[in-house]
JSON list of C-alpha atoms in Angstrom, two decimals:
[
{"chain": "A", "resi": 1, "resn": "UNK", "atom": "CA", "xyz": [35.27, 0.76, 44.21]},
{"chain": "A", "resi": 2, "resn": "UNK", "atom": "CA", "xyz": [35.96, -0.80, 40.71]},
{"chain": "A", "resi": 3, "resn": "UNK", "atom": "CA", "xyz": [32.90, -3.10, 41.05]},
{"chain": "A", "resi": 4, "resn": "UNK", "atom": "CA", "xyz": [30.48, -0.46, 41.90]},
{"chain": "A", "resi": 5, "resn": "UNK", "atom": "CA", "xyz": [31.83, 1.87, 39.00]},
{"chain": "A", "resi": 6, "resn": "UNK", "atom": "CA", "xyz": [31.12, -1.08, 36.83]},
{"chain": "A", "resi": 7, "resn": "UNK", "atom": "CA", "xyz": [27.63, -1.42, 38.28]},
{"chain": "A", "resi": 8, "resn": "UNK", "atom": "CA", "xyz": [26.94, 2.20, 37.84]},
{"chain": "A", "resi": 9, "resn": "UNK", "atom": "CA", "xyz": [28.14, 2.22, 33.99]},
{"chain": "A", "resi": 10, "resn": "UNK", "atom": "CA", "xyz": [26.24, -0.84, 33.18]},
{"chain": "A", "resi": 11, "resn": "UNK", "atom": "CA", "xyz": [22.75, 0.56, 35.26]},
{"chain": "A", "resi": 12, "resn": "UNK", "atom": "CA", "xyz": [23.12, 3.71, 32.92]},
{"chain": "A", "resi": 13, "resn": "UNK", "atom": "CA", "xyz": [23.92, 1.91, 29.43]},
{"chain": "A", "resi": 14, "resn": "UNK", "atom": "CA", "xyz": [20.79, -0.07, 30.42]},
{"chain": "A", "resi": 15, "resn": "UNK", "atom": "CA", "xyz": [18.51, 2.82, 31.28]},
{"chain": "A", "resi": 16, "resn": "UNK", "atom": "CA", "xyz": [19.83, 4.85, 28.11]},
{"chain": "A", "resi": 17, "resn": "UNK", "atom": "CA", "xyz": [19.07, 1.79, 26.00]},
{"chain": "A", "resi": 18, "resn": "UNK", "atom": "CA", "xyz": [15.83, 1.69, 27.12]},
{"chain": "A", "resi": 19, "resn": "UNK", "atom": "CA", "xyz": [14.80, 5.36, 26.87]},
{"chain": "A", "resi": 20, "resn": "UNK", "atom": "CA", "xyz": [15.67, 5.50, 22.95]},
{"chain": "A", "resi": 21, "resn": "UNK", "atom": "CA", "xyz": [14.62, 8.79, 21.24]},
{"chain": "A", "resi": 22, "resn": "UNK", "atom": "CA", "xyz": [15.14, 10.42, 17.55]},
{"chain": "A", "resi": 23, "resn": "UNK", "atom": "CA", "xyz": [13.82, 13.24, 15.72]},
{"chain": "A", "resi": 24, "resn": "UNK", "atom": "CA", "xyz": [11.04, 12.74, 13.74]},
{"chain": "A", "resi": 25, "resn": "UNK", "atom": "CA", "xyz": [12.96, 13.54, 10.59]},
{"chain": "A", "resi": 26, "resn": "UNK", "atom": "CA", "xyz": [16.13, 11.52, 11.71]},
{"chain": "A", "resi": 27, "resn": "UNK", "atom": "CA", "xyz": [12.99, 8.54, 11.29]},
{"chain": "A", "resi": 28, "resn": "UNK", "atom": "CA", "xyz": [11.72, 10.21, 8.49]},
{"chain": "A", "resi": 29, "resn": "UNK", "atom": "CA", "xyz": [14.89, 10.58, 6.52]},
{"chain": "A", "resi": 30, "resn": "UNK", "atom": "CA", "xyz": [16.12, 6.69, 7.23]},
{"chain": "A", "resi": 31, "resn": "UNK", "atom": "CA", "xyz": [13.10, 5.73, 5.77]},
{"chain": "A", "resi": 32, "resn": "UNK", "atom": "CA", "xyz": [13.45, 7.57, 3.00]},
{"chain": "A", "resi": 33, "resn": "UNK", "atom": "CA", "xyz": [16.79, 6.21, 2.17]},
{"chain": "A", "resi": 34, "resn": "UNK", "atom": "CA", "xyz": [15.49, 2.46, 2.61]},
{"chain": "A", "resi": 35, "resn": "UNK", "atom": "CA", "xyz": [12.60, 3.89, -0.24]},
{"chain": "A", "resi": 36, "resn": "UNK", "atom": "CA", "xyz": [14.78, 5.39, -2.45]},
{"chain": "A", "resi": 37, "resn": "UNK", "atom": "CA", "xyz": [16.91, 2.06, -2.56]},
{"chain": "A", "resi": 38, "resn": "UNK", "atom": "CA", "xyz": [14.02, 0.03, -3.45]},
{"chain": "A", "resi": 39, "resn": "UNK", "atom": "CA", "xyz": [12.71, 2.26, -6.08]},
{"chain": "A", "resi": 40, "resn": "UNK", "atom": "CA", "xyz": [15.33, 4.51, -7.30]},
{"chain": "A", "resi": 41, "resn": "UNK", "atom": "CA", "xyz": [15.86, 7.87, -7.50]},
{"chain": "A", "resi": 42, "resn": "UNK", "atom": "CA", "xyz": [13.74, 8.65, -10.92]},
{"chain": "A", "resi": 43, "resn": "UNK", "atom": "CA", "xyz": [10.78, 7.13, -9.23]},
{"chain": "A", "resi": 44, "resn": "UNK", "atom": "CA", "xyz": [11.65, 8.59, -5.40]},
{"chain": "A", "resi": 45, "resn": "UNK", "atom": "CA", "xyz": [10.17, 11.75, -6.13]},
{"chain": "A", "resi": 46, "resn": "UNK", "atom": "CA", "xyz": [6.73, 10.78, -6.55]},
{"chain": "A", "resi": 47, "resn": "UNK", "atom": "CA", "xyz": [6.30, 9.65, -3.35]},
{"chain": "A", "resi": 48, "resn": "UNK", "atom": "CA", "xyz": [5.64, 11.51, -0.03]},
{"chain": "A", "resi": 49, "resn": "UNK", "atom": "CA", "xyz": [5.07, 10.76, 3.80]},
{"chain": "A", "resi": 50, "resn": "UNK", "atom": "CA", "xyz": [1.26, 9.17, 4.23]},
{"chain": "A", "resi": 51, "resn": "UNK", "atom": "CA", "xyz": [-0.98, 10.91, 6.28]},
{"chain": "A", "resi": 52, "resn": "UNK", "atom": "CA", "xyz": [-1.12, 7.72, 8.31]},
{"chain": "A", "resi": 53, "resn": "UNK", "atom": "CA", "xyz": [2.31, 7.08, 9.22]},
{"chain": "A", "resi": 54, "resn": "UNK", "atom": "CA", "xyz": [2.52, 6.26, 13.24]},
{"chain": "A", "resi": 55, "resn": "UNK", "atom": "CA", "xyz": [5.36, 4.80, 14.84]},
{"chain": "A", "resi": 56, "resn": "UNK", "atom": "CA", "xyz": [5.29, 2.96, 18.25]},
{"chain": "A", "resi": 57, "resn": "UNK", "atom": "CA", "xyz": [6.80, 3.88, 21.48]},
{"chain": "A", "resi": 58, "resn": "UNK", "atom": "CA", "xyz": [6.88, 2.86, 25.45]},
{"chain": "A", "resi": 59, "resn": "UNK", "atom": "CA", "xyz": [5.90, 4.90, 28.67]},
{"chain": "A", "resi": 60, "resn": "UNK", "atom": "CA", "xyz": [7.89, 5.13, 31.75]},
{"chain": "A", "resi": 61, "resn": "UNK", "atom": "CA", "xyz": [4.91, 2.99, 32.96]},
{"chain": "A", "resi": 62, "resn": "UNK", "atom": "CA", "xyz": [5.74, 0.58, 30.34]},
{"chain": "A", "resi": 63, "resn": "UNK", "atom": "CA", "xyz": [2.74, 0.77, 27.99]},
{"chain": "A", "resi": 64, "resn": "UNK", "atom": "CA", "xyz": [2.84, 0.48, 24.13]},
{"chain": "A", "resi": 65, "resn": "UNK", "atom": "CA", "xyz": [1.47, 3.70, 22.64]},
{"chain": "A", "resi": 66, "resn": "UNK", "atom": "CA", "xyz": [1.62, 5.19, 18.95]},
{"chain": "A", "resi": 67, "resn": "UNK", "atom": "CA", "xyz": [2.21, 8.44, 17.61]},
{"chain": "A", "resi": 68, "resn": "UNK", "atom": "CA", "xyz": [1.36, 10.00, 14.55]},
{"chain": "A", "resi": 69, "resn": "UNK", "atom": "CA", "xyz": [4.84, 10.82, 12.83]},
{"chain": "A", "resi": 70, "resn": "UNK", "atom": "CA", "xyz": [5.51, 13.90, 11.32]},
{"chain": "A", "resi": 71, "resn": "UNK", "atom": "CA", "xyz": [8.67, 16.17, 10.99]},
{"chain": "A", "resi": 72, "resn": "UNK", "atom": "CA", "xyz": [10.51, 18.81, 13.27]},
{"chain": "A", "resi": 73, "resn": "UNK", "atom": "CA", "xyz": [9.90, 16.83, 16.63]},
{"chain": "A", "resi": 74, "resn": "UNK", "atom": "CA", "xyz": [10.94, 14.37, 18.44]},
{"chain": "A", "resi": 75, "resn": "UNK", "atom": "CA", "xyz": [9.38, 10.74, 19.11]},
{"chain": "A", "resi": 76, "resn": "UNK", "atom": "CA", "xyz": [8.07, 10.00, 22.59]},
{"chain": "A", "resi": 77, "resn": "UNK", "atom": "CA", "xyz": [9.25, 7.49, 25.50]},
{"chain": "A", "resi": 78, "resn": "UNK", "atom": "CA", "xyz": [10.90, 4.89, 24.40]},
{"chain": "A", "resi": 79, "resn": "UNK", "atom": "CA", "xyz": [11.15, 4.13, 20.17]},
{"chain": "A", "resi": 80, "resn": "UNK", "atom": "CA", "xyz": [10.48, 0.72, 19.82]},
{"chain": "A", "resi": 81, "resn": "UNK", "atom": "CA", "xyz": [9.79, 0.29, 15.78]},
{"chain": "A", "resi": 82, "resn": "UNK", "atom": "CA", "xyz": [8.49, 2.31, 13.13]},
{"chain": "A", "resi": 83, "resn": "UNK", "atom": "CA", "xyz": [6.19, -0.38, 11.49]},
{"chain": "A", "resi": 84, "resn": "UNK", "atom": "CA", "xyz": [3.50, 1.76, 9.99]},
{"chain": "A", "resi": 85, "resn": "UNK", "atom": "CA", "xyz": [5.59, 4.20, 8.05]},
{"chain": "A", "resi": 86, "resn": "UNK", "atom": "CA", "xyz": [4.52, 4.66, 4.78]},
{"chain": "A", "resi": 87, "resn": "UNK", "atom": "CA", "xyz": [5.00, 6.49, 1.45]},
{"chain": "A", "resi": 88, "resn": "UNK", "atom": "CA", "xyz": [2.49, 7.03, -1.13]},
{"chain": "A", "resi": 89, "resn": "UNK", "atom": "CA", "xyz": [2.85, 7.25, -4.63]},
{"chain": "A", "resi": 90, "resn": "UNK", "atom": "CA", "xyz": [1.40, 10.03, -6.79]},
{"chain": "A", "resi": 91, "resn": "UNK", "atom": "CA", "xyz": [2.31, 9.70, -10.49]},
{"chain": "A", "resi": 92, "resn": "UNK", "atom": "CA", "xyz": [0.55, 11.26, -13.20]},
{"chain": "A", "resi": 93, "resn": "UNK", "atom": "CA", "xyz": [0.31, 7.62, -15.28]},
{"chain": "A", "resi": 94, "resn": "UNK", "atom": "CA", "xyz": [-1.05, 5.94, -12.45]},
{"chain": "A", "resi": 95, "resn": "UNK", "atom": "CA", "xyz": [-3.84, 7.81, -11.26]},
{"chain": "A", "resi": 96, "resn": "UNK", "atom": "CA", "xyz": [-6.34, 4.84, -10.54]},
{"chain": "A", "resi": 97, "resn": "UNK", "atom": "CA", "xyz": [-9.09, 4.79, -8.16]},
{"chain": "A", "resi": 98, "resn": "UNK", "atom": "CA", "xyz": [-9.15, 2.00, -5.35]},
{"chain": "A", "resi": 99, "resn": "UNK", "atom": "CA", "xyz": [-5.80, 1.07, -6.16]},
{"chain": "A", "resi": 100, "resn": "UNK", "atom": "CA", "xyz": [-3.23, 0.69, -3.23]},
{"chain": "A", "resi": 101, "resn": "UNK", "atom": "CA", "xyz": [-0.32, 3.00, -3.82]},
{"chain": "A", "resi": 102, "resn": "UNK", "atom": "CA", "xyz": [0.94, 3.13, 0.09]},
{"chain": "A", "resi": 103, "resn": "UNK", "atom": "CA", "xyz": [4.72, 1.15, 0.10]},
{"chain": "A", "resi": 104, "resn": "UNK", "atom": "CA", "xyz": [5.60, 0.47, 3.76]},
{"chain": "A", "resi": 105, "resn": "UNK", "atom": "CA", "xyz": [8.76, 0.93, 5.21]},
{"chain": "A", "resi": 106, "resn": "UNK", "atom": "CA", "xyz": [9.62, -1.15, 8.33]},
{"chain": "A", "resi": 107, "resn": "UNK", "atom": "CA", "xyz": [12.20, 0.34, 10.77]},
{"chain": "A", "resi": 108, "resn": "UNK", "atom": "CA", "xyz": [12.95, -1.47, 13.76]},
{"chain": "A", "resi": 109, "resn": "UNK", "atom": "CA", "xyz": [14.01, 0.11, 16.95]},
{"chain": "A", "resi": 110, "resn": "UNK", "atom": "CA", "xyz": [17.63, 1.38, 15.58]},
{"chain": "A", "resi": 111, "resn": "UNK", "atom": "CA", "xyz": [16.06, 2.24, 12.61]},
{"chain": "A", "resi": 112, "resn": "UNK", "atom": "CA", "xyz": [17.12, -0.56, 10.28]},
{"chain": "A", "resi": 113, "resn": "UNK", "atom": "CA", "xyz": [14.78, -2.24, 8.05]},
{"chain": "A", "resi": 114, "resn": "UNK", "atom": "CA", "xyz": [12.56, -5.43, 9.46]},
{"chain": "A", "resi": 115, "resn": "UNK", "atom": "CA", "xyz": [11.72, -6.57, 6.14]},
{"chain": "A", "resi": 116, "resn": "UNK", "atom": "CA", "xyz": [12.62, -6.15, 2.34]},
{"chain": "A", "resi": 117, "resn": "UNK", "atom": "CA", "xyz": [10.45, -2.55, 0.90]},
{"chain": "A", "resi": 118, "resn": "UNK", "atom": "CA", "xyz": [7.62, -4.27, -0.65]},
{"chain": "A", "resi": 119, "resn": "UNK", "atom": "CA", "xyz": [7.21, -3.06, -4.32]},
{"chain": "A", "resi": 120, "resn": "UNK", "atom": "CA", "xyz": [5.52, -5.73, -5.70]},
{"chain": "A", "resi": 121, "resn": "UNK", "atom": "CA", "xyz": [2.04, -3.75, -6.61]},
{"chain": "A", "resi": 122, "resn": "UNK", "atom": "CA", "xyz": [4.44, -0.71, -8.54]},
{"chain": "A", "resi": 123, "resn": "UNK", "atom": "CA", "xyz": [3.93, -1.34, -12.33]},
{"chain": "A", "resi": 124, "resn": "UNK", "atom": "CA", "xyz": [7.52, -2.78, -13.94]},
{"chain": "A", "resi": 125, "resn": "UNK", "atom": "CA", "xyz": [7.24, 0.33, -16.54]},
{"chain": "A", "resi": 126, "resn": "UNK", "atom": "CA", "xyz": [7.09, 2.74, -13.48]},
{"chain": "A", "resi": 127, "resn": "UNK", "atom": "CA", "xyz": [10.01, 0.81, -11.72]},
{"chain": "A", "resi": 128, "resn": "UNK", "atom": "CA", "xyz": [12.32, 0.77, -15.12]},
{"chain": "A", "resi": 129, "resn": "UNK", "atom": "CA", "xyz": [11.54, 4.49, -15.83]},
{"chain": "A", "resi": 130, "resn": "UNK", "atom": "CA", "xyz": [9.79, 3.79, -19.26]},
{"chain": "A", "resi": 131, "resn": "UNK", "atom": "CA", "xyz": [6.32, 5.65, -20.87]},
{"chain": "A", "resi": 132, "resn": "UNK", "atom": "CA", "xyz": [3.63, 3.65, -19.72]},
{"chain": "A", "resi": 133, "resn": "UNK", "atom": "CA", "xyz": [2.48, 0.52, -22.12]},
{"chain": "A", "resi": 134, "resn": "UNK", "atom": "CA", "xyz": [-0.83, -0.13, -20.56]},
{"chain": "A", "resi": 135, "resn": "UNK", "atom": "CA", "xyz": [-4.08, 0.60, -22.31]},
{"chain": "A", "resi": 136, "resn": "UNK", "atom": "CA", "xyz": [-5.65, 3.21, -22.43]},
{"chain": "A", "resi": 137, "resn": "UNK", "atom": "CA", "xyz": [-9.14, 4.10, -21.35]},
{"chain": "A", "resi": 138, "resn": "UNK", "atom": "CA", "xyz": [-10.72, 4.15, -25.00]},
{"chain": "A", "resi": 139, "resn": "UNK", "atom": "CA", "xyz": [-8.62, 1.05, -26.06]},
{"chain": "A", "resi": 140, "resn": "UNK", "atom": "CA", "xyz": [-10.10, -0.59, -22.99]},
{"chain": "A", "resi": 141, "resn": "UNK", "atom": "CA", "xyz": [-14.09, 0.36, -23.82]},
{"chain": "A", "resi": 142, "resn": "UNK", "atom": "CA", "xyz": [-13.29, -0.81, -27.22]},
{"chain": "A", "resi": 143, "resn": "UNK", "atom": "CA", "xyz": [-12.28, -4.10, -25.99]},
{"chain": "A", "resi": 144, "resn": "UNK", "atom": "CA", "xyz": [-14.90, -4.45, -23.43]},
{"chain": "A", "resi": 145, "resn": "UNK", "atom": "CA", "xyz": [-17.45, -3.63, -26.11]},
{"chain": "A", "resi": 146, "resn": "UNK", "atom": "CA", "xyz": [-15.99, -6.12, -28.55]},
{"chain": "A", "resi": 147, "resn": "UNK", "atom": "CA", "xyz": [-17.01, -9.26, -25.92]},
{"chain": "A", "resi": 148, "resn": "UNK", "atom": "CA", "xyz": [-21.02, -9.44, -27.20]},
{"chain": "A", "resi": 149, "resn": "UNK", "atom": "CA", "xyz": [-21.61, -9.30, -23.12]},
{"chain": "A", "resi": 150, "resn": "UNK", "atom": "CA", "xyz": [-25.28, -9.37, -22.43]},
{"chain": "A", "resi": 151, "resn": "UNK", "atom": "CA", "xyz": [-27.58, -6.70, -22.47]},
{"chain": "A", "resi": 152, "resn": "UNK", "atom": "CA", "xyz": [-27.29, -4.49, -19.02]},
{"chain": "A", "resi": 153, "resn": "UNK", "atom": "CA", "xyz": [-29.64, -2.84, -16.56]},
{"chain": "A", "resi": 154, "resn": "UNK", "atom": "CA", "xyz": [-27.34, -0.14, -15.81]},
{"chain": "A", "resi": 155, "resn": "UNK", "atom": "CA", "xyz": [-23.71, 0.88, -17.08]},
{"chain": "A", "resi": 156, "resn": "UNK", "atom": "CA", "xyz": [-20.86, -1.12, -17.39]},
{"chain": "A", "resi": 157, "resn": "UNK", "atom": "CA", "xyz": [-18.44, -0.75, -14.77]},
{"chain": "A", "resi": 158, "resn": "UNK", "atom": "CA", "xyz": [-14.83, -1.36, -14.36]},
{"chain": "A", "resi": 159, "resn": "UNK", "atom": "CA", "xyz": [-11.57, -1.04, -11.67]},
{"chain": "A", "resi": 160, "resn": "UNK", "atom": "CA", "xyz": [-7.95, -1.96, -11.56]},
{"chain": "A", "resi": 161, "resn": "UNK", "atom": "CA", "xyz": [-7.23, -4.56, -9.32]},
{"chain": "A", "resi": 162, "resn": "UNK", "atom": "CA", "xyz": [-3.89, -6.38, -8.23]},
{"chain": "A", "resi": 163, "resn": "UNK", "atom": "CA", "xyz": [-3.30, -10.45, -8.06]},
{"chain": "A", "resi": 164, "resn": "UNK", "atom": "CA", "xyz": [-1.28, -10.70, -5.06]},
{"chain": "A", "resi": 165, "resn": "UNK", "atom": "CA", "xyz": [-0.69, -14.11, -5.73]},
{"chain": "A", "resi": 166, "resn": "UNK", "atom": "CA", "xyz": [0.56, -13.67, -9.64]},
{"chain": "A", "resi": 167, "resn": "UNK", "atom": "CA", "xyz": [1.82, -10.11, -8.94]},
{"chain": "A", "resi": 168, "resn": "UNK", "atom": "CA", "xyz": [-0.26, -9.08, -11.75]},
{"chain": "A", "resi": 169, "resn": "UNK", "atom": "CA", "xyz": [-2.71, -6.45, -12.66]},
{"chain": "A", "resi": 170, "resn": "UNK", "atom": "CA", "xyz": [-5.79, -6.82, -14.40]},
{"chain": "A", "resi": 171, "resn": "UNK", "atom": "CA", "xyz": [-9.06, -4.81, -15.06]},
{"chain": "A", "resi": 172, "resn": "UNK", "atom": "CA", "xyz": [-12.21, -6.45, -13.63]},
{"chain": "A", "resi": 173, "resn": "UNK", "atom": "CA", "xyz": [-15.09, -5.27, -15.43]},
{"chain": "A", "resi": 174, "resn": "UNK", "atom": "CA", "xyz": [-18.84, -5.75, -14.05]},
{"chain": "A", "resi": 175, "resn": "UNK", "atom": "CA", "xyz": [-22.04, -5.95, -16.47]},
{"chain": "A", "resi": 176, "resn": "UNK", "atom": "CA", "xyz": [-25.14, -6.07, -14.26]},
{"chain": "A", "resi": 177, "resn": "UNK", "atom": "CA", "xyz": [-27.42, -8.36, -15.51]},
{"chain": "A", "resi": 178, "resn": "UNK", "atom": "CA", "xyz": [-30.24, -8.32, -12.39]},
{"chain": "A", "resi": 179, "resn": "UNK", "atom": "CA", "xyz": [-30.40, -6.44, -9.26]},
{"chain": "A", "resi": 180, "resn": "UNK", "atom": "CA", "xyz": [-32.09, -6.19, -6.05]},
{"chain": "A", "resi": 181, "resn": "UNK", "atom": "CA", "xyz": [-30.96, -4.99, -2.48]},
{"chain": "A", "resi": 182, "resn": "UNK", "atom": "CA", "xyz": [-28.56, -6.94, -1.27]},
{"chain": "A", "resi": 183, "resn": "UNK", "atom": "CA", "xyz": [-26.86, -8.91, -4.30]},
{"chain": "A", "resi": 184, "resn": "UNK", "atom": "CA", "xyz": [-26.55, -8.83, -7.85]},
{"chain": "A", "resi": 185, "resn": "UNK", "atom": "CA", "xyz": [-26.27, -11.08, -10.98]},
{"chain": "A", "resi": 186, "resn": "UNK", "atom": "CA", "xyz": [-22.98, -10.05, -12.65]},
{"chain": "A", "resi": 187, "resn": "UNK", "atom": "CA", "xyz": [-21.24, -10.59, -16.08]},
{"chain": "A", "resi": 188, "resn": "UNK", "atom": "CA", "xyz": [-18.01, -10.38, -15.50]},
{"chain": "A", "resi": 189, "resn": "UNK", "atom": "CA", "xyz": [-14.61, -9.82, -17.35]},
{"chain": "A", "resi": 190, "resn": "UNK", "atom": "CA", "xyz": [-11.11, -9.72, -16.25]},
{"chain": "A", "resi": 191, "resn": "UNK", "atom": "CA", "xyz": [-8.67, -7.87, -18.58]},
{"chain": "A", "resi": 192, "resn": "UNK", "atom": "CA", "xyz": [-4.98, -7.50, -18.85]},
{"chain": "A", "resi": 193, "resn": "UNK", "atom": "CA", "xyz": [-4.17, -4.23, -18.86]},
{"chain": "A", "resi": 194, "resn": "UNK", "atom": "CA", "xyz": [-0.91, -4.29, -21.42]},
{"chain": "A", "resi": 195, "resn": "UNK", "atom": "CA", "xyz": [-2.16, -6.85, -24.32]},
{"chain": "A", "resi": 196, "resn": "UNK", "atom": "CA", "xyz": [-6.30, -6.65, -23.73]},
{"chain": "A", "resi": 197, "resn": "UNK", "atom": "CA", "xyz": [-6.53, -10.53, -23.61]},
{"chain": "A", "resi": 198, "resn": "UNK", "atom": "CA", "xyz": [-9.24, -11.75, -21.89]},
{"chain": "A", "resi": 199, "resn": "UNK", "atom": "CA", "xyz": [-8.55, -13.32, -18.96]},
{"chain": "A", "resi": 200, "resn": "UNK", "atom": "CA", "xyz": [-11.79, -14.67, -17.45]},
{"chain": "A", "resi": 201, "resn": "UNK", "atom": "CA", "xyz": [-15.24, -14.35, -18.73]},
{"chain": "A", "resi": 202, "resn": "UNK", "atom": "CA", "xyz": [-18.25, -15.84, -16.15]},
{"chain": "A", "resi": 203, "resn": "UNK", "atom": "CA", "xyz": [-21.19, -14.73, -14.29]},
{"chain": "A", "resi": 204, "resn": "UNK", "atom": "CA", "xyz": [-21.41, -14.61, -10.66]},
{"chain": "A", "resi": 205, "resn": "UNK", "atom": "CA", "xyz": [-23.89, -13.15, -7.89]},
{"chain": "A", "resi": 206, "resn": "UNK", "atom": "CA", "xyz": [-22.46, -10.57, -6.17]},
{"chain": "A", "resi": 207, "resn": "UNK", "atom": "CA", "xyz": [-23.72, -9.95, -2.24]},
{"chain": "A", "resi": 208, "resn": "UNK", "atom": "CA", "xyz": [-24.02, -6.62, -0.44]},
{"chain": "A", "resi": 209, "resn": "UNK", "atom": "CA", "xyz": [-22.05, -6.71, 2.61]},
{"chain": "A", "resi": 210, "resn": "UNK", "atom": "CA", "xyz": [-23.70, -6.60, 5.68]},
{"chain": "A", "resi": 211, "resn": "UNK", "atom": "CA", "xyz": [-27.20, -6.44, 4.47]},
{"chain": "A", "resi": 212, "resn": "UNK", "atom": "CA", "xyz": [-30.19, -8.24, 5.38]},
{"chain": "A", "resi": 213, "resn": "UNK", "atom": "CA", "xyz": [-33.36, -8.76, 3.41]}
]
């Protein structure tokens, strides 16, 4: 009798383990907490739930599926992680096109983090709460105009863009020098966005992806 209670308590401890369900806010909310460690509170409320945040759950039939997360439910079949939650940061002195501003947060199936928040792309003045020290768009243009680049077929252009390898920002600027439909000739400067030093100056030809001549 003993050894089929046993048998009976360890069949359901199995089956509940394996039919693992929260609210969607319960995920939500453990998230959150993981964020707000990473980050800090000062910088915690400029962030809010991405419109693409899915988490990943099991059938009965035993297939992988993922759901769209969002609050006042609860998750489907079995929770298995939460890999593609993520928060994305609106502050008013980083409003820069094309920049990545998503920061994932990794649950695993008891909702404990898989990996370390990655903050890496967050400017340090952001994450230490200070006024921002970058340039400014005029300061920039002056700079840019300052480098005797040669004379363009159409405006300057220029975007923010993030060395994952130094952790670094810098401003890569584009002076179109000759154009036709699927690459052009480019003058090209890379900027660092706190000092203005010139990082790289060279010309390259740029190609248009996927497009045949």
């Amino acid at each position: 009798m003993k050894k089929t209670l046993t048998i009976l308590i360890l069949i359901l401890t199995c089956e509940l383990s394996f039919s693992q369900t929260y609210l969607t806010s319960e995920v939500i909310e453990k998230a959150e907490f993981y964020l707000r460690e990473a980050i800090g509170d000062s910088l915690f409320k400029y962030f809010e739930l991405g419109p693409n945040s899915y988490y990943e759950y099991k059938t009965k039939s035993g297939k992988s599926k993922w759901k769209e997360i969002t609050k006042r439910k609860k998750t489907k079949g079995t929770f298995i992680n939460g890999k593609n939650i993520n928060f994305v940061l609106n502050h008013p002195d980083f409003q820069y096109p094309y920049v990545r501003k998503a920061v994932y947060v990794e649950l695993d199936s008891d909702l404990n983090l898989i990996r370390e928040v990655y903050i890496d792309q967050i400017p340090k003045f952001l994450l230490d709460n200070r006024t921002s020290d970058w340039l400014t768009e005029g300061e920039l243009d002056s700079i840019i105009n300052l480098q005797n680049l040669k004379k363009p077929i159409e405006p300057i252009s220029k975007r923010l863009e993030f060395n994952t390898k130094t952790k670094e920002y810098y401003w890569i600027v584009f002076n179109t020098l000759y154009k036709e439909k699927c690459f052009s000739d480019e003058e090209i400067l890379h900027i660092n966005p706190i000092n203005g030093n010139i990082i790289k100056h060279f010309e390259q030809r740029q190609r248009v992806m996927h497009c045949y001549e």
